[in-house]
């Protein structure tokens, strides 16, 4: 896979997303060249740290950093107030100061928790994202959204806080379990439906058993698109909300499943639901609806939910995408074009029924 560098120009500063093979041992020198120094705490997960932790620590030490590390249990439940508190206490115990930094080594869960910790520890310390899942590489590590969950609502507590660098060594994707790879592909399909018909074509032609390093074009297309959108609308007030395609319905399904569904799997269900809702409104033609659902299913992703519209409705009412009493749904008009559609509470209930396949 070829290596590539994509700059992200955020209001709080610009940084680069570096993606490619063999990058992990360069982390320390990359960080040093950005002017980072002092102490560095590597925050990771219990699955990831045993595989990649030592390479990262060695690279940091060789670049002159004094290192510490902490690994949390794998899974969405780690994005909790409790784990956040533990991490804050750990950083305090280690006497980390504002001139020190954090490294998030892992998937979106590690990235979101570490990013939020970086945003709030002593009112903000510098941090670097080292994504090791396809989902984190194409989506969560870029753009500065950080958050933890409350029992009643996902990503309810968070901050916009940009990393100083995103460094993704695509070799790390080789150890990713199949189910996680497929979940990451849901976000790639999201990007394609959102704004990139060429990417959609590319995915349609891909062998469904593809190793992620056969996906260089897809990863690059997604990071470029995300960088562009974030530059235009860092704070999620306009265009960036389009990235929520499949996420309003998806988060509700994810939460209802008690996080038994992976985020990417829930997003796949959410995309299918958004497409059915759009078709119900006459926005999306039946052919495009079928093509999108077929693509999701080709990669083994779920497209149906076992939950009823009523079950999901109450969860949806807590969604952050509600403004002025209206829910702002992202609905596709065609493959590569989506729109934000404000719907009232009653319309939402009705559309949800269509999205769940409960009415024709
Ligand atoms: N901040 C954002 O903009 C944003 C965007 C999308 C998703 N997210 C968040 O990201 C999270 C999902 O992220 P995810 O899909 O990366 O899940 P994840 O972080 O839970 O990682 C998936 C699993 O793979 C394991 N793993 C990670 N890298 C591995 C590797 N290289 N080899 C072997 N195992 C590995 C992890 O231990 C975990 O069990 C959700 O909480 C979601 O809300 C955030
Ligand atoms: Zn997502």
mmCIF file of C-alpha atoms in Angstrom, residues 143-275:
data_model
loop_
_atom_site.group_PDB
_atom_site.id
_atom_site.type_symbol
_atom_site.label_atom_id
_atom_site.label_comp_id
_atom_site.label_asym_id
_atom_site.label_seq_id
_atom_site.Cartn_x
_atom_site.Cartn_y
_atom_site.Cartn_z
ATOM 1 C CA UNK A 143 -11.600 15.621 13.012
ATOM 2 C CA UNK A 144 -11.299 16.108 16.743
ATOM 3 C CA UNK A 145 -14.582 14.746 18.040
ATOM 4 C CA UNK A 146 -13.939 13.169 21.416
ATOM 5 C CA UNK A 147 -16.476 11.737 23.836
ATOM 6 C CA UNK A 148 -17.528 9.272 26.477
ATOM 7 C CA UNK A 149 -20.969 7.738 26.992
ATOM 8 C CA UNK A 150 -23.520 8.075 29.766
ATOM 9 C CA UNK A 151 -25.687 5.035 30.520
ATOM 10 C CA UNK A 152 -28.635 6.782 28.853
ATOM 11 C CA UNK A 153 -26.900 8.256 25.829
ATOM 12 C CA UNK A 154 -23.866 7.604 23.674
ATOM 13 C CA UNK A 155 -21.212 10.309 23.243
ATOM 14 C CA UNK A 156 -23.183 12.533 25.610
ATOM 15 C CA UNK A 157 -20.120 14.082 27.266
ATOM 16 C CA UNK A 158 -17.335 15.279 25.022
ATOM 17 C CA UNK A 159 -15.360 18.026 23.375
ATOM 18 C CA UNK A 160 -14.093 19.132 20.009
ATOM 19 C CA UNK A 161 -10.356 18.758 20.453
ATOM 20 C CA UNK A 162 -7.958 18.161 17.599
ATOM 21 C CA UNK A 163 -4.935 15.881 17.804
ATOM 22 C CA UNK A 164 -1.437 17.145 16.897
ATOM 23 C CA UNK A 165 -0.894 14.232 14.547
ATOM 24 C CA UNK A 166 -2.723 11.182 13.279
ATOM 25 C CA UNK A 167 -0.378 8.338 12.440
ATOM 26 C CA UNK A 168 -1.914 5.169 11.050
ATOM 27 C CA UNK A 169 0.346 2.218 10.362
ATOM 28 C CA UNK A 170 -1.752 0.087 8.016
ATOM 29 C CA UNK A 171 0.238 -3.008 9.022
ATOM 30 C CA UNK A 172 -1.649 -2.903 12.332
ATOM 31 C CA UNK A 173 -4.902 -3.561 10.451
ATOM 32 C CA UNK A 174 -3.651 -7.063 9.649
ATOM 33 C CA UNK A 175 -4.356 -8.297 13.182
ATOM 34 C CA UNK A 176 -7.849 -6.842 13.239
ATOM 35 C CA UNK A 177 -10.582 -9.492 13.679
ATOM 36 C CA UNK A 178 -12.773 -10.036 10.569
ATOM 37 C CA UNK A 179 -15.875 -8.730 12.294
ATOM 38 C CA UNK A 180 -14.088 -5.486 13.166
ATOM 39 C CA UNK A 181 -12.854 -5.070 9.586
ATOM 40 C CA UNK A 182 -16.388 -5.389 8.287
ATOM 41 C CA UNK A 183 -17.619 -2.919 10.893
ATOM 42 C CA UNK A 184 -15.029 -0.420 9.664
ATOM 43 C CA UNK A 185 -16.252 -0.904 6.125
ATOM 44 C CA UNK A 186 -19.666 0.381 7.183
ATOM 45 C CA UNK A 187 -18.121 3.831 7.703
ATOM 46 C CA UNK A 188 -16.400 3.556 4.311
ATOM 47 C CA UNK A 189 -19.747 2.717 2.694
ATOM 48 C CA UNK A 190 -21.236 5.680 4.576
ATOM 49 C CA UNK A 191 -18.687 8.013 2.995
ATOM 50 C CA UNK A 192 -19.402 6.557 -0.446
ATOM 51 C CA UNK A 193 -23.177 6.993 -0.134
ATOM 52 C CA UNK A 194 -22.639 10.456 1.273
ATOM 53 C CA UNK A 195 -20.428 12.005 -1.320
ATOM 54 C CA UNK A 196 -18.428 9.637 -3.468
ATOM 55 C CA UNK A 197 -20.098 7.579 -6.226
ATOM 56 C CA UNK A 198 -16.630 6.506 -7.476
ATOM 57 C CA UNK A 199 -15.839 5.028 -4.083
ATOM 58 C CA UNK A 200 -19.219 3.266 -4.190
ATOM 59 C CA UNK A 201 -18.283 1.726 -7.574
ATOM 60 C CA UNK A 202 -14.899 0.706 -6.215
ATOM 61 C CA UNK A 203 -16.514 -1.033 -3.229
ATOM 62 C CA UNK A 204 -18.972 -2.816 -5.500
ATOM 63 C CA UNK A 205 -16.017 -4.265 -7.426
ATOM 64 C CA UNK A 206 -14.015 -5.319 -4.353
ATOM 65 C CA UNK A 207 -13.743 -8.928 -3.295
ATOM 66 C CA UNK A 208 -15.852 -9.113 -0.098
ATOM 67 C CA UNK A 209 -13.056 -11.001 1.684
ATOM 68 C CA UNK A 210 -10.571 -8.162 1.091
ATOM 69 C CA UNK A 211 -7.790 -7.558 3.576
ATOM 70 C CA UNK A 212 -7.933 -3.894 4.574
ATOM 71 C CA UNK A 213 -4.534 -3.165 3.066
ATOM 72 C CA UNK A 214 -6.186 -3.886 -0.279
ATOM 73 C CA UNK A 215 -8.195 -0.758 0.424
ATOM 74 C CA UNK A 216 -5.677 2.062 0.017
ATOM 75 C CA UNK A 217 -7.895 4.079 -2.280
ATOM 76 C CA UNK A 218 -10.853 3.723 0.039
ATOM 77 C CA UNK A 219 -8.905 4.788 3.135
ATOM 78 C CA UNK A 220 -7.409 7.732 1.280
ATOM 79 C CA UNK A 221 -10.770 8.799 -0.162
ATOM 80 C CA UNK A 222 -12.388 8.682 3.277
ATOM 81 C CA UNK A 223 -9.638 10.619 5.064
ATOM 82 C CA UNK A 224 -9.595 13.270 2.325
ATOM 83 C CA UNK A 225 -13.335 13.656 2.464
ATOM 84 C CA UNK A 226 -13.372 13.836 6.244
ATOM 85 C CA UNK A 227 -10.538 16.387 6.267
ATOM 86 C CA UNK A 228 -12.383 18.566 3.740
ATOM 87 C CA UNK A 229 -15.648 18.447 5.643
ATOM 88 C CA UNK A 230 -13.978 19.145 8.994
ATOM 89 C CA UNK A 231 -12.141 22.138 7.546
ATOM 90 C CA UNK A 232 -15.406 23.595 6.362
ATOM 91 C CA UNK A 233 -17.369 22.876 9.510
ATOM 92 C CA UNK A 234 -15.249 21.846 12.470
ATOM 93 C CA UNK A 235 -18.024 22.274 15.026
ATOM 94 C CA UNK A 236 -20.754 20.235 13.403
ATOM 95 C CA UNK A 237 -23.037 23.173 12.667
ATOM 96 C CA UNK A 238 -23.497 22.613 8.935
ATOM 97 C CA UNK A 239 -21.920 20.295 6.432
ATOM 98 C CA UNK A 240 -20.247 18.048 8.997
ATOM 99 C CA UNK A 241 -23.657 16.896 10.144
ATOM 100 C CA UNK A 242 -23.841 14.951 6.894
ATOM 101 C CA UNK A 243 -21.253 12.591 8.384
ATOM 102 C CA UNK A 244 -24.023 11.476 10.705
ATOM 103 C CA UNK A 245 -25.611 9.486 7.882
ATOM 104 C CA UNK A 246 -26.872 6.276 9.462
ATOM 105 C CA UNK A 247 -25.864 7.469 12.929
ATOM 106 C CA UNK A 248 -29.136 8.746 14.416
ATOM 107 C CA UNK A 249 -30.906 5.458 13.784
ATOM 108 C CA UNK A 250 -27.618 3.570 14.188
ATOM 109 C CA UNK A 251 -26.846 4.962 17.650
ATOM 110 C CA UNK A 252 -30.359 4.099 18.807
ATOM 111 C CA UNK A 253 -29.961 0.508 17.603
ATOM 112 C CA UNK A 254 -26.439 0.311 19.055
ATOM 113 C CA UNK A 255 -27.598 1.527 22.426
ATOM 114 C CA UNK A 256 -30.694 -0.658 22.450
ATOM 115 C CA UNK A 257 -28.492 -3.702 21.799
ATOM 116 C CA UNK A 258 -26.533 -2.847 24.946
ATOM 117 C CA UNK A 259 -23.532 -2.443 22.615
ATOM 118 C CA UNK A 260 -23.732 -6.106 21.573
ATOM 119 C CA UNK A 261 -23.761 -4.680 18.044
ATOM 120 C CA UNK A 262 -20.471 -3.073 17.056
ATOM 121 C CA UNK A 263 -20.618 0.626 16.174
ATOM 122 C CA UNK A 264 -19.982 -0.102 12.486
ATOM 123 C CA UNK A 265 -22.647 -2.813 12.437
ATOM 124 C CA UNK A 266 -25.155 -0.432 13.997
ATOM 125 C CA UNK A 267 -24.178 2.209 11.440
ATOM 126 C CA UNK A 268 -24.834 -0.318 8.656
ATOM 127 C CA UNK A 269 -28.332 -0.900 10.052
ATOM 128 C CA UNK A 270 -28.711 2.870 10.420
ATOM 129 C CA UNK A 271 -27.699 3.526 6.797
ATOM 130 C CA UNK A 272 -30.210 0.928 5.593
ATOM 131 C CA UNK A 273 -32.885 2.533 7.799
ATOM 132 C CA UNK A 274 -32.079 6.035 6.525
ATOM 133 C CA UNK A 275 -32.317 4.724 2.962
#
